[in-house]
Coordinates of C-alpha atoms in Angstrom, one line a residue:
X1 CA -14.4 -13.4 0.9
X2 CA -10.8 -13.0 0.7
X3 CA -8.3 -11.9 3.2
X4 CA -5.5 -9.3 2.0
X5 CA -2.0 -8.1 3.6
X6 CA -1.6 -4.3 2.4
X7 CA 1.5 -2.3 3.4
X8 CA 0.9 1.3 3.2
X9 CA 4.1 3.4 3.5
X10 CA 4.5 7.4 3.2
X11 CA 7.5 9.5 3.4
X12 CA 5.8 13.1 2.4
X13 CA 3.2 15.8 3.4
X14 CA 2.6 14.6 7.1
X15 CA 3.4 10.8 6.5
X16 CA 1.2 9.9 9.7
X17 CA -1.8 12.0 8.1
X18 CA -1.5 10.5 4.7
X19 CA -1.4 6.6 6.4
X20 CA -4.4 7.2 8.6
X21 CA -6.2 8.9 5.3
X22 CA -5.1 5.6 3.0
X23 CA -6.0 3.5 5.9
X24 CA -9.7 5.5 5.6
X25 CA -9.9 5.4 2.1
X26 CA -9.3 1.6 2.0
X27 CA -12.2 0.9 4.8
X28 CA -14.2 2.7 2.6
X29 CA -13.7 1.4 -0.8
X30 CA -11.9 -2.0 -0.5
X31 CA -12.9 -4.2 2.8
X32 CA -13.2 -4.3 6.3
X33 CA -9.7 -3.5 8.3
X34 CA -9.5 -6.6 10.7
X35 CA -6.1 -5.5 11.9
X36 CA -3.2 -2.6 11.8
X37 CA 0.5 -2.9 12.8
X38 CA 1.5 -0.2 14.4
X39 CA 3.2 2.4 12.4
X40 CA 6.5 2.0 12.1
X41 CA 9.2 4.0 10.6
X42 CA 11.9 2.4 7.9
X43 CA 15.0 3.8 5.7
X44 CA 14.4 4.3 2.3
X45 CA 16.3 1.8 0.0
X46 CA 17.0 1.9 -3.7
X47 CA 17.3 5.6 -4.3
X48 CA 18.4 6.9 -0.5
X49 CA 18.7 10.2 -0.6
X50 CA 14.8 10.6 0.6
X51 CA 13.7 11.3 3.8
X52 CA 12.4 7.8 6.4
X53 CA 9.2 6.1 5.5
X54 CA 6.5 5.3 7.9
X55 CA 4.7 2.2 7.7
X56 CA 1.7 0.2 8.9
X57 CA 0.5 -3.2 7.7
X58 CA -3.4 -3.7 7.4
X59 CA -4.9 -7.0 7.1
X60 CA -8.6 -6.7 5.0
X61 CA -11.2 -8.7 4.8
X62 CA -12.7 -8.1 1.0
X63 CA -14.8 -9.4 -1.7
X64 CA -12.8 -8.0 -4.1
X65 CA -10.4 -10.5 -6.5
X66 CA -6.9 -9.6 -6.2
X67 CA -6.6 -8.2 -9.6
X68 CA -9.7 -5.8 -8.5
X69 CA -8.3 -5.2 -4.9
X70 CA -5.1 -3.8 -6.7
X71 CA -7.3 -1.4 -9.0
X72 CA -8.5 -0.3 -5.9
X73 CA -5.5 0.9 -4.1
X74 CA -3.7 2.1 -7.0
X75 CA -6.9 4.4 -7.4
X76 CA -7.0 5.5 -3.9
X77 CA -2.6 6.4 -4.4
X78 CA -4.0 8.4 -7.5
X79 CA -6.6 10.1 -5.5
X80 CA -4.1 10.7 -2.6
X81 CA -1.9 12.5 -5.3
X82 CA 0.9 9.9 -5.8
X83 CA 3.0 10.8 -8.6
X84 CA 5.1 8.7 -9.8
X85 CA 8.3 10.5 -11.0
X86 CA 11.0 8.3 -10.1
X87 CA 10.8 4.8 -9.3
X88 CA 11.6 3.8 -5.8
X89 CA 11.6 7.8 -4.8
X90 CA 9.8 9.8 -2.6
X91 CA 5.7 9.5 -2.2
X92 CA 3.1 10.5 -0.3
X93 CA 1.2 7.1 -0.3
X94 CA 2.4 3.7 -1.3
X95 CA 0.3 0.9 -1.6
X96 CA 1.5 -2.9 -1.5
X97 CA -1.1 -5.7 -1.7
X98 CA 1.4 -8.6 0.4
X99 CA -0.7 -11.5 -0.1
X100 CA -5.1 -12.5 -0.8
X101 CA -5.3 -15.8 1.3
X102 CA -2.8 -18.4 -0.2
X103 CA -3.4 -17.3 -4.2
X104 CA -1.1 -16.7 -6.5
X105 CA -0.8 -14.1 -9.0
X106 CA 1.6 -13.2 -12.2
X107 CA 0.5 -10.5 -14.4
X108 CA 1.5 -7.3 -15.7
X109 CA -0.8 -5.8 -12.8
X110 CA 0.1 -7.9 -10.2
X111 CA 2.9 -10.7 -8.6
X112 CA 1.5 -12.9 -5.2
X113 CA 3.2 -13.5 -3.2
X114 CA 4.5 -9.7 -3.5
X115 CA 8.3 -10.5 -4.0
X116 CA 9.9 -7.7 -1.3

């Protein structure tokens, strides 16, 4: 069993709907949610001129590998209709996998510690 630090953030199409749907979604496909933040909300940096993200951290208890766990939630964004159009800009979902126990990871998929 691992233990993951996922931040989900949303800034689109009811943000509070879409976080409680990835939060669903991830119960479902990726772990056991031992813990949520509250939400909070948080300015959008890089490209500003986009509407305040909400935010909750979720702390998961999986058996999936990092590199799997990551699959995962970029499957659930593409399910949730995430579209990728401009990097840093709007979305409805945004997945973050923060940290799987005290592992390290550096591939084209995926960098543990998550470096932001």
């Amino acid at each position: 069993m691992f233990k993951a630090y996922i931040l989900s953030g949303s800034n689109l199409d009811q943000p509070l709907d879409q976080l409680q749907e990835a939060k669903e979604r991830i119960a479902a496909r990726c772990g056991k949610i031992l813990a949520a933040s509250e939400i909070y909300a948080s300015p959008p940096w890089g490209y500003t001129e986009q509407p305040d993200f909400l935010n909750q951290a979720l702390v998961v208890e999986t058996i999936l590998a990092p590199e799997a766990l990551m699959q995962s939630l970029l499957q659930i964004e593409q399910d949730m209709g995430r579209i990728r159009a401009r990097h840093m800009g709007p979305r409805r979902i945004d997945l973050d996998l923060l940290l799987v126990d005290q592992l390290t990871c550096d591939t084209p998929l995926l960098l543990l510690p998550h470096p932001r």
